[in-house]
Amino acid sequence: MRLNRKRWLFAGCIAAAGIWFILQPYSGQIKQKIYKVVSNSVHTVTGQNVFASGSLDAQAAIVINQDSGEVLYGMNTDDRLAPASTTKVMTALLAIEMADMKEQVTVGQEVLLAKPGESSAGLRFGQQLSWKDLLEAMMLPSGNDAARTVAVQLGRQVRADASLDTEEAIRVFVQCMNDRAEELGLRNTHFMNPHGLHDANHYSSAHDLAVIAKEAMKSKVFRAIVGQTTADVKLVSADMEKIMKSYTNRNRLLQQESEYYYEGSTGIKTGFTDEAGYCLVSAAERNDHRMITVVLHSGSNSVWTDARELLDYGFEQYAG
């Protein structure tokens, strides 16, 4: 019996040594994975206040102080994920930086590029509207048609060529989006279009979207647009017929009649595709403190509850 026990003990030691020998070259990777799991699950802000991510449905999330940029909580903040229509925050930022909001824009052939089932503002070829109205048509109902018009107009402006091919003009604008992302120091963002329809090479992260939102919220024009619950836009057709369109903001945190209404909400942008799930970049202000949150790959209802919980947590850090 003693001999058998010794043999079993010896065999166990050999097996343990073998497993250690096999795994040893990868021990650093294993430690990194363990650290990532732990750090992504819990983020300590003050050493006493700990926000557990188990209550969030999102795959990635962040809440930052809008003024200082301080990260108050983050989960998978650098993961590269499909951002859906939250992409339009960057599109709007560039439009505000590059265009005169009072000037008129003419909708062109880009409206013919619409994909079945995509979100639309109902723009038609030859219609004219102001730049501000165009951004409202893009940000409130999440019009992909409006995003393409922004891209074509500004792409041609960059090239100083009003006759530039539609798709080439969009490519020029998308390069401007990526250049602006690089200027902001974003490492996990790459755009392929101005609207957010799925593309394997079109991605961002919770952290990067928060940085873009922080930059955009510096603009009074941007804040005014994304903070509206509704907007009336005047469209003038090619035969000079005037049409008024009313757009409703898809951000339910802004809507007082919604069960998800959040007091102090100031915007910013919703997003959804089958691949991205439900996404939301949101902002709110209370007691002179301003927060920005990003929720990526959440559910149709939980995207709102996730954002509300994150905002509550952010404001709690300044309570008392």
mmCIF file of C-alpha atoms in Angstrom:
data_model
loop_
_atom_site.group_PDB
_atom_site.id
_atom_site.type_symbol
_atom_site.label_atom_id
_atom_site.label_comp_id
_atom_site.label_asym_id
_atom_site.label_seq_id
_atom_site.Cartn_x
_atom_site.Cartn_y
_atom_site.Cartn_z
ATOM 1 C CA MET A 1 0.000 0.000 0.000
ATOM 2 C CA ARG A 2 2.796 2.392 0.935
ATOM 3 C CA LEU A 3 4.551 1.596 -2.338
ATOM 4 C CA ASN A 4 1.403 2.231 -4.347
ATOM 5 C CA ARG A 5 0.829 5.473 -2.460
ATOM 6 C CA LYS A 6 4.376 6.581 -3.210
ATOM 7 C CA ARG A 7 3.926 5.688 -6.869
ATOM 8 C CA TRP A 8 0.714 7.726 -7.058
ATOM 9 C CA LEU A 9 2.378 10.650 -5.277
ATOM 10 C CA PHE A 10 5.332 10.482 -7.633
ATOM 11 C CA ALA A 11 3.042 10.329 -10.681
ATOM 12 C CA GLY A 12 1.083 13.319 -9.391
ATOM 13 C CA CYS A 13 4.255 15.353 -8.997
ATOM 14 C CA ILE A 14 5.369 14.462 -12.509
ATOM 15 C CA ALA A 15 1.953 15.439 -13.932
ATOM 16 C CA ALA A 16 1.956 18.752 -12.051
ATOM 17 C CA ALA A 17 5.468 19.518 -13.256
ATOM 18 C CA GLY A 18 4.424 18.694 -16.825
ATOM 19 C CA ILE A 19 1.411 20.982 -16.693
ATOM 20 C CA TRP A 20 3.560 23.781 -15.224
ATOM 21 C CA PHE A 21 6.165 23.268 -17.971
ATOM 22 C CA ILE A 22 3.521 23.466 -20.710
ATOM 23 C CA LEU A 23 1.762 26.535 -19.310
ATOM 24 C CA GLN A 24 4.830 28.428 -18.119
ATOM 25 C CA PRO A 25 5.500 30.249 -21.435
ATOM 26 C CA TYR A 26 1.900 31.489 -21.362
ATOM 27 C CA SER A 27 1.771 32.447 -17.682
ATOM 28 C CA GLY A 28 2.089 36.124 -18.508
ATOM 29 C CA GLN A 29 -0.856 35.937 -20.896
ATOM 30 C CA ILE A 30 -2.926 34.044 -18.321
ATOM 31 C CA LYS A 31 -2.164 36.691 -15.695
ATOM 32 C CA GLN A 32 -3.139 39.430 -18.142
ATOM 33 C CA LYS A 33 -6.456 37.717 -18.900
ATOM 34 C CA ILE A 34 -7.201 37.271 -15.204
ATOM 35 C CA TYR A 35 -6.349 40.925 -14.584
ATOM 36 C CA LYS A 36 -8.583 42.031 -17.472
ATOM 37 C CA VAL A 37 -11.540 40.067 -16.144
ATOM 38 C CA VAL A 38 -11.106 41.568 -12.681
ATOM 39 C CA SER A 39 -10.467 45.134 -13.835
ATOM 40 C CA ASN A 40 -13.379 45.078 -16.269
ATOM 41 C CA SER A 41 -15.775 43.854 -13.602
ATOM 42 C CA VAL A 42 -15.049 46.373 -10.861
ATOM 43 C CA HIS A 43 -13.658 49.875 -11.039
ATOM 44 C CA THR A 44 -12.735 51.659 -7.836
ATOM 45 C CA VAL A 45 -13.230 55.401 -7.936
ATOM 46 C CA THR A 46 -12.367 56.614 -4.451
ATOM 47 C CA GLY A 47 -11.225 53.427 -2.772
ATOM 48 C CA GLN A 48 -14.569 53.222 -0.982
ATOM 49 C CA ASN A 49 -17.121 53.616 -3.752
ATOM 50 C CA VAL A 50 -17.167 50.522 -5.966
ATOM 51 C CA PHE A 51 -19.644 50.077 -8.806
ATOM 52 C CA ALA A 52 -20.330 46.443 -9.668
ATOM 53 C CA SER A 53 -20.987 45.889 -13.370
ATOM 54 C CA GLY A 54 -23.194 42.856 -12.821
ATOM 55 C CA SER A 55 -26.265 45.084 -12.912
ATOM 56 C CA LEU A 56 -25.414 46.376 -16.408
ATOM 57 C CA ASP A 57 -26.532 44.575 -19.544
ATOM 58 C CA ALA A 58 -24.071 46.450 -21.761
ATOM 59 C CA GLN A 59 -20.963 44.817 -23.177
ATOM 60 C CA ALA A 60 -19.003 48.026 -22.628
ATOM 61 C CA ALA A 61 -19.748 51.204 -20.687
ATOM 62 C CA ILE A 62 -18.201 54.329 -19.266
ATOM 63 C CA VAL A 63 -19.164 57.457 -17.342
ATOM 64 C CA ILE A 64 -16.950 60.535 -17.352
ATOM 65 C CA ASN A 65 -17.069 64.039 -15.967
ATOM 66 C CA GLN A 66 -17.939 66.146 -19.015
ATOM 67 C CA ASP A 67 -15.822 69.092 -17.888
ATOM 68 C CA SER A 68 -12.668 67.409 -16.616
ATOM 69 C CA GLY A 69 -12.786 64.171 -18.605
ATOM 70 C CA GLU A 70 -12.211 62.171 -15.412
ATOM 71 C CA VAL A 71 -13.294 58.561 -15.816
ATOM 72 C CA LEU A 72 -15.589 57.732 -12.909
ATOM 73 C CA TYR A 73 -16.374 54.191 -14.016
ATOM 74 C CA GLY A 74 -15.438 52.005 -16.933
ATOM 75 C CA MET A 75 -16.107 48.481 -18.171
ATOM 76 C CA ASN A 76 -14.369 47.126 -21.293
ATOM 77 C CA THR A 77 -13.743 50.752 -22.196
ATOM 78 C CA ASP A 78 -11.137 50.056 -24.887
ATOM 79 C CA ASP A 79 -12.893 47.145 -26.607
ATOM 80 C CA ARG A 80 -13.393 47.805 -30.305
ATOM 81 C CA LEU A 81 -17.118 47.461 -30.959
ATOM 82 C CA ALA A 82 -19.636 48.467 -33.614
ATOM 83 C CA PRO A 83 -20.935 51.937 -32.634
ATOM 84 C CA ALA A 84 -24.016 52.038 -34.917
ATOM 85 C CA SER A 85 -25.486 55.550 -35.231
ATOM 86 C CA THR A 86 -23.478 56.978 -32.336
ATOM 87 C CA THR A 87 -21.049 57.439 -35.252
ATOM 88 C CA LYS A 88 -23.086 60.526 -36.150
ATOM 89 C CA VAL A 89 -21.671 62.423 -33.162
ATOM 90 C CA MET A 90 -18.380 62.676 -35.060
ATOM 91 C CA THR A 91 -20.206 63.524 -38.302
ATOM 92 C CA ALA A 92 -22.033 66.362 -36.559
ATOM 93 C CA LEU A 93 -18.871 67.593 -34.825
ATOM 94 C CA LEU A 94 -17.062 67.949 -38.155
ATOM 95 C CA ALA A 95 -20.049 69.635 -39.792
ATOM 96 C CA ILE A 96 -20.180 72.245 -37.026
ATOM 97 C CA GLU A 97 -16.427 72.808 -37.310
ATOM 98 C CA MET A 98 -16.402 73.019 -41.119
ATOM 99 C CA ALA A 99 -19.704 74.591 -42.210
ATOM 100 C CA ASP A 100 -21.730 77.757 -41.644
ATOM 101 C CA MET A 101 -24.917 76.578 -39.936
ATOM 102 C CA LYS A 102 -26.968 79.381 -41.544
ATOM 103 C CA GLU A 103 -26.024 78.521 -45.127
ATOM 104 C CA GLN A 104 -28.284 76.420 -47.331
ATOM 105 C CA VAL A 105 -27.516 72.867 -48.413
ATOM 106 C CA THR A 106 -28.944 71.075 -51.449
ATOM 107 C CA VAL A 107 -29.687 67.367 -51.119
ATOM 108 C CA GLY A 108 -28.076 65.464 -53.966
ATOM 109 C CA GLN A 109 -27.760 62.034 -55.558
ATOM 110 C CA GLU A 110 -26.529 60.578 -52.253
ATOM 111 C CA VAL A 111 -30.155 59.970 -51.215
ATOM 112 C CA LEU A 112 -30.214 57.188 -53.810
ATOM 113 C CA LEU A 113 -27.664 55.228 -51.757
ATOM 114 C CA ALA A 114 -30.230 54.361 -49.071
ATOM 115 C CA LYS A 115 -30.270 50.758 -47.829
ATOM 116 C CA PRO A 116 -33.574 48.912 -47.199
ATOM 117 C CA GLY A 117 -34.816 49.380 -43.655
ATOM 118 C CA GLU A 118 -32.257 51.963 -42.601
ATOM 119 C CA SER A 119 -33.239 55.004 -40.539
ATOM 120 C CA SER A 120 -34.150 58.019 -42.653
ATOM 121 C CA ALA A 121 -35.157 61.650 -42.290
ATOM 122 C CA GLY A 122 -37.179 61.445 -45.512
ATOM 123 C CA LEU A 123 -35.020 63.836 -47.517
ATOM 124 C CA ARG A 124 -35.582 64.072 -51.281
ATOM 125 C CA PHE A 125 -33.291 64.918 -54.180
ATOM 126 C CA GLY A 126 -33.090 68.659 -54.856
ATOM 127 C CA GLN A 127 -34.465 69.796 -51.505
ATOM 128 C CA GLN A 128 -32.759 72.698 -49.774
ATOM 129 C CA LEU A 129 -32.390 73.257 -46.041
ATOM 130 C CA SER A 130 -29.986 74.999 -43.689
ATOM 131 C CA TRP A 131 -26.968 73.226 -42.242
ATOM 132 C CA LYS A 132 -28.506 73.408 -38.780
ATOM 133 C CA ASP A 133 -31.721 71.827 -40.044
ATOM 134 C CA LEU A 134 -29.699 69.160 -41.823
ATOM 135 C CA LEU A 135 -27.966 68.238 -38.561
ATOM 136 C CA GLU A 136 -31.326 68.092 -36.790
ATOM 137 C CA ALA A 137 -32.527 65.711 -39.515
ATOM 138 C CA MET A 138 -29.470 63.582 -38.864
ATOM 139 C CA MET A 139 -29.333 63.609 -35.061
ATOM 140 C CA LEU A 140 -32.985 63.461 -33.933
ATOM 141 C CA PRO A 141 -34.556 60.782 -36.197
ATOM 142 C CA SER A 142 -31.052 59.421 -36.948
ATOM 143 C CA GLY A 143 -31.356 60.039 -40.670
ATOM 144 C CA ASN A 144 -28.702 58.186 -42.642
ATOM 145 C CA ASP A 145 -29.778 60.189 -45.692
ATOM 146 C CA ALA A 146 -28.894 63.391 -43.842
ATOM 147 C CA ALA A 147 -25.523 61.937 -42.782
ATOM 148 C CA ARG A 148 -24.678 61.151 -46.418
ATOM 149 C CA THR A 149 -25.597 64.685 -47.482
ATOM 150 C CA VAL A 150 -23.315 66.086 -44.774
ATOM 151 C CA ALA A 151 -20.507 63.842 -45.981
ATOM 152 C CA VAL A 152 -20.917 64.665 -49.676
ATOM 153 C CA GLN A 153 -21.113 68.415 -49.117
ATOM 154 C CA LEU A 154 -18.058 68.529 -46.872
ATOM 155 C CA GLY A 155 -16.077 66.026 -48.926
ATOM 156 C CA ARG A 156 -16.493 68.269 -51.958
ATOM 157 C CA GLN A 157 -15.605 71.302 -49.850
ATOM 158 C CA VAL A 158 -12.355 69.667 -48.734
ATOM 159 C CA ARG A 159 -11.420 68.842 -52.307
ATOM 160 C CA ALA A 160 -12.695 72.232 -53.553
ATOM 161 C CA ASP A 161 -14.548 70.333 -56.274
ATOM 162 C CA ALA A 162 -18.331 70.722 -56.458
ATOM 163 C CA SER A 163 -18.541 68.045 -59.142
ATOM 164 C CA LEU A 164 -16.692 65.378 -57.147
ATOM 165 C CA ASP A 165 -18.306 61.948 -57.472
ATOM 166 C CA THR A 166 -20.754 61.185 -54.640
ATOM 167 C CA GLU A 167 -19.020 58.090 -53.304
ATOM 168 C CA GLU A 168 -15.587 59.685 -53.601
ATOM 169 C CA ALA A 169 -16.828 62.732 -51.687
ATOM 170 C CA ILE A 170 -18.050 60.426 -48.913
ATOM 171 C CA ARG A 171 -14.655 58.709 -48.806
ATOM 172 C CA VAL A 172 -12.935 62.082 -48.473
ATOM 173 C CA PHE A 173 -15.196 63.020 -45.566
ATOM 174 C CA VAL A 174 -14.687 59.663 -43.838
ATOM 175 C CA GLN A 175 -10.943 60.272 -44.022
ATOM 176 C CA CYS A 176 -11.587 63.594 -42.266
ATOM 177 C CA MET A 177 -13.460 61.672 -39.560
ATOM 178 C CA ASN A 178 -10.483 59.379 -39.040
ATOM 179 C CA ASP A 179 -8.066 62.308 -39.077
ATOM 180 C CA ARG A 180 -10.137 64.057 -36.404
ATOM 181 C CA ALA A 181 -10.189 60.879 -34.320
ATOM 182 C CA GLU A 182 -6.399 60.772 -34.537
ATOM 183 C CA GLU A 183 -6.194 64.426 -33.464
ATOM 184 C CA LEU A 184 -8.245 63.527 -30.395
ATOM 185 C CA GLY A 185 -5.763 60.750 -29.578
ATOM 186 C CA LEU A 186 -8.251 57.926 -30.126
ATOM 187 C CA ARG A 187 -6.598 54.518 -30.477
ATOM 188 C CA ASN A 188 -9.609 52.270 -30.885
ATOM 189 C CA THR A 189 -11.693 54.085 -33.481
ATOM 190 C CA HIS A 190 -11.885 53.676 -37.242
ATOM 191 C CA PHE A 191 -14.707 54.933 -39.431
ATOM 192 C CA MET A 192 -15.843 53.564 -42.786
ATOM 193 C CA ASN A 193 -18.958 55.703 -43.237
ATOM 194 C CA PRO A 194 -20.656 58.807 -41.771
ATOM 195 C CA HIS A 195 -23.784 57.064 -40.446
ATOM 196 C CA GLY A 196 -22.824 53.859 -38.637
ATOM 197 C CA LEU A 197 -24.249 51.062 -40.778
ATOM 198 C CA HIS A 198 -22.302 47.913 -40.024
ATOM 199 C CA ASP A 199 -18.881 47.339 -41.544
ATOM 200 C CA ALA A 200 -16.241 45.015 -40.112
ATOM 201 C CA ASN A 201 -13.697 47.846 -40.221
ATOM 202 C CA HIS A 202 -16.010 50.424 -38.672
ATOM 203 C CA TYR A 203 -15.554 50.461 -34.915
ATOM 204 C CA SER A 204 -15.050 52.561 -31.823
ATOM 205 C CA SER A 205 -14.903 52.068 -28.058
ATOM 206 C CA ALA A 206 -16.780 53.343 -25.036
ATOM 207 C CA HIS A 207 -13.785 55.492 -24.082
ATOM 208 C CA ASP A 208 -13.309 56.946 -27.555
ATOM 209 C CA LEU A 209 -16.992 57.767 -28.009
ATOM 210 C CA ALA A 210 -16.964 59.541 -24.645
ATOM 211 C CA VAL A 211 -14.015 61.663 -25.817
ATOM 212 C CA ILE A 212 -15.795 62.527 -29.089
ATOM 213 C CA ALA A 213 -18.956 63.422 -27.166
ATOM 214 C CA LYS A 214 -16.991 65.585 -24.725
ATOM 215 C CA GLU A 215 -15.467 67.482 -27.656
ATOM 216 C CA ALA A 216 -18.826 67.882 -29.397
ATOM 217 C CA MET A 217 -20.570 69.118 -26.238
ATOM 218 C CA LYS A 218 -18.205 72.099 -26.166
ATOM 219 C CA SER A 219 -20.249 73.473 -29.068
ATOM 220 C CA LYS A 220 -23.333 75.517 -28.206
ATOM 221 C CA VAL A 221 -24.861 74.568 -31.558
ATOM 222 C CA PHE A 222 -24.334 70.862 -30.941
ATOM 223 C CA ARG A 223 -25.804 71.061 -27.434
ATOM 224 C CA ALA A 224 -28.859 72.909 -28.747
ATOM 225 C CA ILE A 225 -29.469 70.288 -31.438
ATOM 226 C CA VAL A 226 -29.077 67.126 -29.362
ATOM 227 C CA GLY A 227 -30.914 68.556 -26.359
ATOM 228 C CA GLN A 228 -34.186 68.999 -28.267
ATOM 229 C CA THR A 229 -37.073 66.567 -27.966
ATOM 230 C CA THR A 230 -38.523 67.744 -31.298
ATOM 231 C CA ALA A 231 -37.504 70.009 -34.152
ATOM 232 C CA ASP A 232 -39.423 71.560 -37.061
ATOM 233 C CA VAL A 233 -37.365 71.684 -40.236
ATOM 234 C CA LYS A 234 -38.171 73.679 -43.370
ATOM 235 C CA LEU A 235 -37.435 71.976 -46.680
ATOM 236 C CA VAL A 236 -37.668 73.790 -50.014
ATOM 237 C CA SER A 237 -38.100 71.560 -53.061
ATOM 238 C CA ALA A 238 -36.560 72.156 -56.496
ATOM 239 C CA ASP A 239 -39.789 73.823 -57.668
ATOM 240 C CA MET A 240 -39.692 76.100 -54.595
ATOM 241 C CA GLU A 241 -42.458 74.286 -52.724
ATOM 242 C CA LYS A 242 -41.971 74.685 -48.969
ATOM 243 C CA ILE A 243 -42.445 71.658 -46.730
ATOM 244 C CA MET A 244 -42.276 71.516 -42.941
ATOM 245 C CA LYS A 245 -41.098 68.301 -41.315
ATOM 246 C CA SER A 246 -41.267 67.600 -37.608
ATOM 247 C CA TYR A 247 -38.638 65.293 -36.143
ATOM 248 C CA THR A 248 -38.745 63.585 -32.755
ATOM 249 C CA ASN A 249 -35.579 62.806 -30.850
ATOM 250 C CA ARG A 250 -35.128 59.056 -30.331
ATOM 251 C CA ASN A 251 -33.370 59.657 -27.015
ATOM 252 C CA ARG A 252 -35.965 58.520 -24.470
ATOM 253 C CA LEU A 253 -33.962 59.978 -21.579
ATOM 254 C CA LEU A 254 -35.051 63.396 -22.871
ATOM 255 C CA GLN A 255 -38.755 62.610 -23.225
ATOM 256 C CA GLN A 256 -40.712 63.561 -20.109
ATOM 257 C CA GLU A 257 -43.554 61.191 -20.989
ATOM 258 C CA SER A 258 -41.146 58.244 -21.218
ATOM 259 C CA GLU A 259 -40.686 55.784 -18.354
ATOM 260 C CA TYR A 260 -36.946 56.215 -18.933
ATOM 261 C CA TYR A 261 -36.948 60.017 -18.655
ATOM 262 C CA TYR A 262 -33.879 61.262 -16.789
ATOM 263 C CA GLU A 263 -34.095 64.634 -15.078
ATOM 264 C CA GLY A 264 -31.327 66.916 -16.278
ATOM 265 C CA SER A 265 -30.696 64.973 -19.507
ATOM 266 C CA THR A 266 -28.971 67.075 -22.194
ATOM 267 C CA GLY A 267 -28.589 64.628 -25.135
ATOM 268 C CA ILE A 268 -26.767 63.021 -27.079
ATOM 269 C CA LYS A 269 -27.255 60.117 -29.581
ATOM 270 C CA THR A 270 -28.853 56.701 -29.906
ATOM 271 C CA GLY A 271 -27.729 53.822 -32.110
ATOM 272 C CA PHE A 272 -28.830 50.377 -33.232
ATOM 273 C CA THR A 273 -27.904 47.694 -35.736
ATOM 274 C CA ASP A 274 -28.322 43.942 -35.470
ATOM 275 C CA GLU A 275 -24.565 43.596 -35.049
ATOM 276 C CA ALA A 276 -24.096 46.499 -32.608
ATOM 277 C CA GLY A 277 -27.150 45.914 -30.477
ATOM 278 C CA TYR A 278 -28.558 48.981 -28.710
ATOM 279 C CA CYS A 279 -26.069 51.794 -28.105
ATOM 280 C CA LEU A 280 -26.384 55.166 -26.428
ATOM 281 C CA VAL A 281 -24.172 58.145 -25.784
ATOM 282 C CA SER A 282 -25.942 60.273 -23.194
ATOM 283 C CA ALA A 283 -25.300 63.351 -21.104
ATOM 284 C CA ALA A 284 -26.931 65.041 -18.134
ATOM 285 C CA GLU A 285 -26.419 67.981 -15.806
ATOM 286 C CA ARG A 286 -27.285 68.303 -12.120
ATOM 287 C CA ASN A 287 -26.122 70.744 -9.462
ATOM 288 C CA ASP A 288 -23.490 72.255 -11.782
ATOM 289 C CA HIS A 289 -22.000 68.830 -12.518
ATOM 290 C CA ARG A 290 -22.095 67.376 -16.027
ATOM 291 C CA MET A 291 -21.763 63.710 -16.958
ATOM 292 C CA ILE A 292 -21.314 61.804 -20.205
ATOM 293 C CA THR A 293 -22.028 58.096 -20.434
ATOM 294 C CA VAL A 294 -21.571 55.559 -23.202
ATOM 295 C CA VAL A 295 -23.420 52.241 -23.318
ATOM 296 C CA LEU A 296 -22.538 49.790 -26.100
ATOM 297 C CA HIS A 297 -24.167 46.500 -27.096
ATOM 298 C CA SER A 298 -27.027 46.573 -24.623
ATOM 299 C CA GLY A 299 -30.706 45.613 -24.956
ATOM 300 C CA SER A 300 -33.725 47.551 -26.227
ATOM 301 C CA ASN A 301 -34.854 48.418 -22.695
ATOM 302 C CA SER A 302 -31.648 47.938 -20.724
ATOM 303 C CA VAL A 303 -29.790 50.507 -22.836
ATOM 304 C CA TRP A 304 -31.880 53.137 -21.016
ATOM 305 C CA THR A 305 -31.625 51.613 -17.555
ATOM 306 C CA ASP A 306 -27.875 51.093 -18.028
ATOM 307 C CA ALA A 307 -27.446 54.768 -18.926
ATOM 308 C CA ARG A 308 -29.594 55.939 -16.020
ATOM 309 C CA GLU A 309 -27.638 53.799 -13.561
ATOM 310 C CA LEU A 310 -24.333 55.102 -14.867
ATOM 311 C CA LEU A 311 -25.501 58.714 -14.675
ATOM 312 C CA ASP A 312 -26.764 58.185 -11.131
ATOM 313 C CA TYR A 313 -23.426 56.719 -10.178
ATOM 314 C CA GLY A 314 -21.539 59.617 -11.713
ATOM 315 C CA PHE A 315 -23.534 62.225 -9.841
ATOM 316 C CA GLU A 316 -23.245 60.270 -6.595
ATOM 317 C CA GLN A 317 -19.487 60.814 -6.704
ATOM 318 C CA TYR A 318 -20.087 64.539 -6.160
ATOM 319 C CA ALA A 319 -22.946 64.282 -3.681
ATOM 320 C CA GLY A 320 -22.517 65.815 -0.249
#
